[in-house]
Short mmCIF file of C-alpha atoms in Angstrom, two decimals:
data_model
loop_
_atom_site.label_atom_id
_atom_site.label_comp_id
_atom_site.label_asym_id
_atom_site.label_seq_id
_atom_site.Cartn_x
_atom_site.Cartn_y
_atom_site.Cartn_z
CA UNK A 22 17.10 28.54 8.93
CA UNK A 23 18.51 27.10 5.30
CA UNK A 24 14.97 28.62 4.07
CA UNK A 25 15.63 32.38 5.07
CA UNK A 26 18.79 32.41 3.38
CA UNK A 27 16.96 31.04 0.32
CA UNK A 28 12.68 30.63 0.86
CA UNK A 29 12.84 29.01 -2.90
CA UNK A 30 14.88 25.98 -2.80
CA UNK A 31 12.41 23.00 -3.79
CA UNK A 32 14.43 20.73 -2.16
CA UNK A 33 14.31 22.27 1.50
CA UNK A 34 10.58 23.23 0.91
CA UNK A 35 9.98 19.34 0.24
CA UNK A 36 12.06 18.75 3.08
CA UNK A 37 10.26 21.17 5.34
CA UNK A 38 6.66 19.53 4.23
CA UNK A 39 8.44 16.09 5.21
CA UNK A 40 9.22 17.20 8.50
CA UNK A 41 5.77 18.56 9.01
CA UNK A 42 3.72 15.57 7.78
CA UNK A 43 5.67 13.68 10.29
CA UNK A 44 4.68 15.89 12.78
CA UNK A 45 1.31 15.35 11.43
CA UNK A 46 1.17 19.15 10.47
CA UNK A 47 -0.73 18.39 7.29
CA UNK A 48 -2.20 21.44 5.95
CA UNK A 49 1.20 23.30 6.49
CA UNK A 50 3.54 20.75 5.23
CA UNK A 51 1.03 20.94 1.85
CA UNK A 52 1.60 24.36 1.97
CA UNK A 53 5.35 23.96 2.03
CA UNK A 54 4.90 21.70 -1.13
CA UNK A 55 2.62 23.90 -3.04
CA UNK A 56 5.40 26.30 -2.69
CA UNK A 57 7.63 24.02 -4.25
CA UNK A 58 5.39 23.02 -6.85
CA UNK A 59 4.93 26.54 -7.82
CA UNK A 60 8.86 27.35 -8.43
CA UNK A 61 9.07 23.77 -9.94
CA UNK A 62 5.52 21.98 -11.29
CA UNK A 63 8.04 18.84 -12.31
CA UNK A 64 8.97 18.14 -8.96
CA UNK A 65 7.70 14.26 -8.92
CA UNK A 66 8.56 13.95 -5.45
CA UNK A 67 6.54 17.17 -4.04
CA UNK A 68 3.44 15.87 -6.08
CA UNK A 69 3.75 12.57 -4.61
CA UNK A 70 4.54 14.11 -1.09
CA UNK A 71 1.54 16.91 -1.43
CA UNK A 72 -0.87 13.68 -2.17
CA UNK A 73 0.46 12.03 0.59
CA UNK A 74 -0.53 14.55 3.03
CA UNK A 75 -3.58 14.79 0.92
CA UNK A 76 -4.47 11.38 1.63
CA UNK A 77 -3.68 11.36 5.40
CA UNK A 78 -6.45 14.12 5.42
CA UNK A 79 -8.68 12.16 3.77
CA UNK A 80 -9.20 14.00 0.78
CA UNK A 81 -8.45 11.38 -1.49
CA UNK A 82 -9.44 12.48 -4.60
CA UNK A 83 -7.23 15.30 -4.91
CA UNK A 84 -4.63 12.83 -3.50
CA UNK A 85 -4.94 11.06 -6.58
CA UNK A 86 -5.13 13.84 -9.20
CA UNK A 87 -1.62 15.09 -7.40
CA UNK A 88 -0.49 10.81 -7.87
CA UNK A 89 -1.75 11.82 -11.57
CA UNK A 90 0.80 14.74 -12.28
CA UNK A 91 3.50 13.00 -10.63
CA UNK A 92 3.00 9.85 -12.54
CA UNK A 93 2.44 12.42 -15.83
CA UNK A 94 6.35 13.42 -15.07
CA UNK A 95 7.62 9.82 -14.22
CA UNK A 96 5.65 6.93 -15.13
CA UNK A 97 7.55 4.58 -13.22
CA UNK A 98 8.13 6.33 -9.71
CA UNK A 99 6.99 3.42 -7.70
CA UNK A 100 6.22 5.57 -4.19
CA UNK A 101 3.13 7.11 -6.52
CA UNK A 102 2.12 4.49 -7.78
CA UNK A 103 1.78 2.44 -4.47
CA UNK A 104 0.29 5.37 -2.53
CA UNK A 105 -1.92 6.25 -5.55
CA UNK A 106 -3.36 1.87 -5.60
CA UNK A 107 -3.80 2.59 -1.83
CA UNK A 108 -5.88 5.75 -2.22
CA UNK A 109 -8.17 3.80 -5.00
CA UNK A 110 -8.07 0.74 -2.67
CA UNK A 111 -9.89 2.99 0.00
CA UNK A 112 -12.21 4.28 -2.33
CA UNK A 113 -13.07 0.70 -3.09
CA UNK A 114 -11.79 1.67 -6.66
CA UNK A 115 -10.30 -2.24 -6.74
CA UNK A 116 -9.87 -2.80 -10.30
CA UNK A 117 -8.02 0.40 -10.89
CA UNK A 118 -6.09 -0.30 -7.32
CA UNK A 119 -4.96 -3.69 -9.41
CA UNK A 120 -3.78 -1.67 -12.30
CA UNK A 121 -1.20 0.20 -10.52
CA UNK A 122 -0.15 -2.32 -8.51
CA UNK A 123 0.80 -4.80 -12.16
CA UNK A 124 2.76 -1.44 -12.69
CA UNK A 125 5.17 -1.42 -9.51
CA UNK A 126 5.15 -4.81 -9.92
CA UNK A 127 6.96 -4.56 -13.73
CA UNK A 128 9.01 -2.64 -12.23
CA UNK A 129 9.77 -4.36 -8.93
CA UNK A 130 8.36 -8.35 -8.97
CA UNK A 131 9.85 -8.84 -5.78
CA UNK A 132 7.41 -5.88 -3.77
CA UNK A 133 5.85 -8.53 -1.11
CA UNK A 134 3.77 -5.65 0.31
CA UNK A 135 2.61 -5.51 -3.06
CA UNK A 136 1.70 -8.63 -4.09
CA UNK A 137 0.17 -8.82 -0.95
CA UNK A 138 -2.19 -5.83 -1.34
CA UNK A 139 -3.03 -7.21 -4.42
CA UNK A 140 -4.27 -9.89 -3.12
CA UNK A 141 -6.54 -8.44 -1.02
CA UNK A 142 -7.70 -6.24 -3.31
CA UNK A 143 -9.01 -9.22 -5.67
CA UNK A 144 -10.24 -11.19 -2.83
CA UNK A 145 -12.30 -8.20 -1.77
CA UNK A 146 -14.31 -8.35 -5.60
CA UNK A 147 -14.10 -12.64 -5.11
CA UNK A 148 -11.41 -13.52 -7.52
CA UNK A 149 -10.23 -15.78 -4.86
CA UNK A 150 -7.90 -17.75 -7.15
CA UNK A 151 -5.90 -15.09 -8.40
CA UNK A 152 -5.85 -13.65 -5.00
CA UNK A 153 -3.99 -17.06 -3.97
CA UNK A 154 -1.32 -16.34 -6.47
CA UNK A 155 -0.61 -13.20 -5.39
CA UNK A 156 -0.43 -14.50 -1.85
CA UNK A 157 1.74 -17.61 -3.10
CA UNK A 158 3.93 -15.02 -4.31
CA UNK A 159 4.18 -12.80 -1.14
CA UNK A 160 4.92 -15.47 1.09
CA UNK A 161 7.52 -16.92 -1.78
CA UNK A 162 9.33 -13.50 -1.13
CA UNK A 163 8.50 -13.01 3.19
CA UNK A 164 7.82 -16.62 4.12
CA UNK A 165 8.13 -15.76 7.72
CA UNK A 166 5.14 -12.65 7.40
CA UNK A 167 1.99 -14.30 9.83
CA UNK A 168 -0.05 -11.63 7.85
CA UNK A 169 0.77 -13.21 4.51
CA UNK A 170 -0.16 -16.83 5.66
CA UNK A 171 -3.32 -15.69 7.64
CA UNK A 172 -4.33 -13.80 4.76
CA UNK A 173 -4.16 -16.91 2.49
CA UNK A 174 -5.77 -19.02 5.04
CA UNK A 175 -8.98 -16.66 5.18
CA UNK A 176 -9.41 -17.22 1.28
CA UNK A 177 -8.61 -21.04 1.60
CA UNK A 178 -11.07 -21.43 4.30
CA UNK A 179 -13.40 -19.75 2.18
CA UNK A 180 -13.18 -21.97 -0.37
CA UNK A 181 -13.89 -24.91 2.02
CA UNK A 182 -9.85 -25.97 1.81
CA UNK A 183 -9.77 -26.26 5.53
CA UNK A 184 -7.41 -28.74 5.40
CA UNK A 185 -5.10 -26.30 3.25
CA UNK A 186 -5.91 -23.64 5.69
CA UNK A 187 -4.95 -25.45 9.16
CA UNK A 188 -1.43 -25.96 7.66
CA UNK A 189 -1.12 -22.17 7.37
CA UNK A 190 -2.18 -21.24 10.44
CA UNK A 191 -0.13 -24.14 12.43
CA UNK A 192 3.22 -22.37 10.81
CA UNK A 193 1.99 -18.79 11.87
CA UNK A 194 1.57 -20.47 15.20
CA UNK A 195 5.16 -22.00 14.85
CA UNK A 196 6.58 -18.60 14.11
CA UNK A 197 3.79 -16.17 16.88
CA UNK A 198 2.51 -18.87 19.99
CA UNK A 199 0.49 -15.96 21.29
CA UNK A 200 -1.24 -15.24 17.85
CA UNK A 201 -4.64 -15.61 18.83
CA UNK A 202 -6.11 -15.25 15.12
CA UNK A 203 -4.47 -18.33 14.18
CA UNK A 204 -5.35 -20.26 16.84
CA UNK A 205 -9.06 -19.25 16.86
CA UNK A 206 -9.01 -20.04 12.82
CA UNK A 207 -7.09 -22.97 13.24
CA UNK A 208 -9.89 -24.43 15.58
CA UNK A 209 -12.48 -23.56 13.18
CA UNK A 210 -10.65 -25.62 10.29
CA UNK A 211 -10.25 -28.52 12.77
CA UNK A 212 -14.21 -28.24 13.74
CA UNK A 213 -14.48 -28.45 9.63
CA UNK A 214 -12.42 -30.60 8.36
#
């Protein structure tokens, strides 16, 4: 209704596109954004929204050239630059993922999802020792997350620290009885330790 008495406010167009990507109404919430962009090309927020639908289509790339021209208007808005080191994650574009992610993390150290997905991303191209930082640091920051400790139990038990391992997943067991990862991985670091 707040649109008919004015179709060009950004801010209601971005809202509109919001509403509609919630709804899962991709292709017209990007539509509601384009209109926004066109009235105001430094909107960061309607580039980073339009990408976002983007990506939920699964048209990554241009999700990431919209990323781009948000990131072109404000370096340091942290919602593109996690979205954007998703996108490249899923494009198995790891070291570039890693890049964006040592940006939020300048700007917010204490992002656990972050250092967590960082993690993962350099345990997927085997730097398995940084990876354990980055998990160190997550669970430093959520030391009650059974995703963070499972996580860093995989990469222990890859590196044959079994013993290492088992201690993780007896505390995600303290903290979820009924996770059956842990137990199943906990049995196979008891079988080799």
């Amino acid at each position: 209704a707040a649109l008919k008495i004015d179709p060009n406010d950004v801010y209601l167009l971005n809202k509109k596109g919001d509403n509609l990507s919630r709804l899962d109404r991709f292709d017209e919430a990007i539509e509601c954004y384009d209109k926004a962009l066109k009235i105001n090309p430094h909107n960061v927020k309607a580039w980073n929204n339009k990408a976002f639908a983007l990506h939920n289509l699964n048209r990554l790339y241009e999700a990431i050239e919209c990323y781009d021209k948000s990131l072109e208007i404000d370096p340091n808005f942290i919602s593109s630059l996690r979205n954007k080191a998703f996108a490249l994650r899923t494009l198995n574009r790891l070291d570039e993922a890693i890049e964006c992610y040592d940006k939020v993390l300048k700007i917010d150290p204490n992002d656990f999802g972050v250092w967590n997905n960082k993690a993962f991303s350099l345990h997927e191209l085997n730097r398995s020792d940084e990876a354990i930082e980055c998990y160190d640091k997550a669970i430093e920051l959520e030391p009650r997350n059974t995703s963070f400790l499972l996580n860093k139990g995989v990469v222990l038990m890859e590196l044959d620290k079994f013993d290492e391992a088992e201690i993780l997943f007896t505390k995600v067991l303290a903290l979820d009885p009924s996770n059956d990862d842990a137990r199943v991985l906990k049995m196979e670091c008891l079988e080799n330790m």
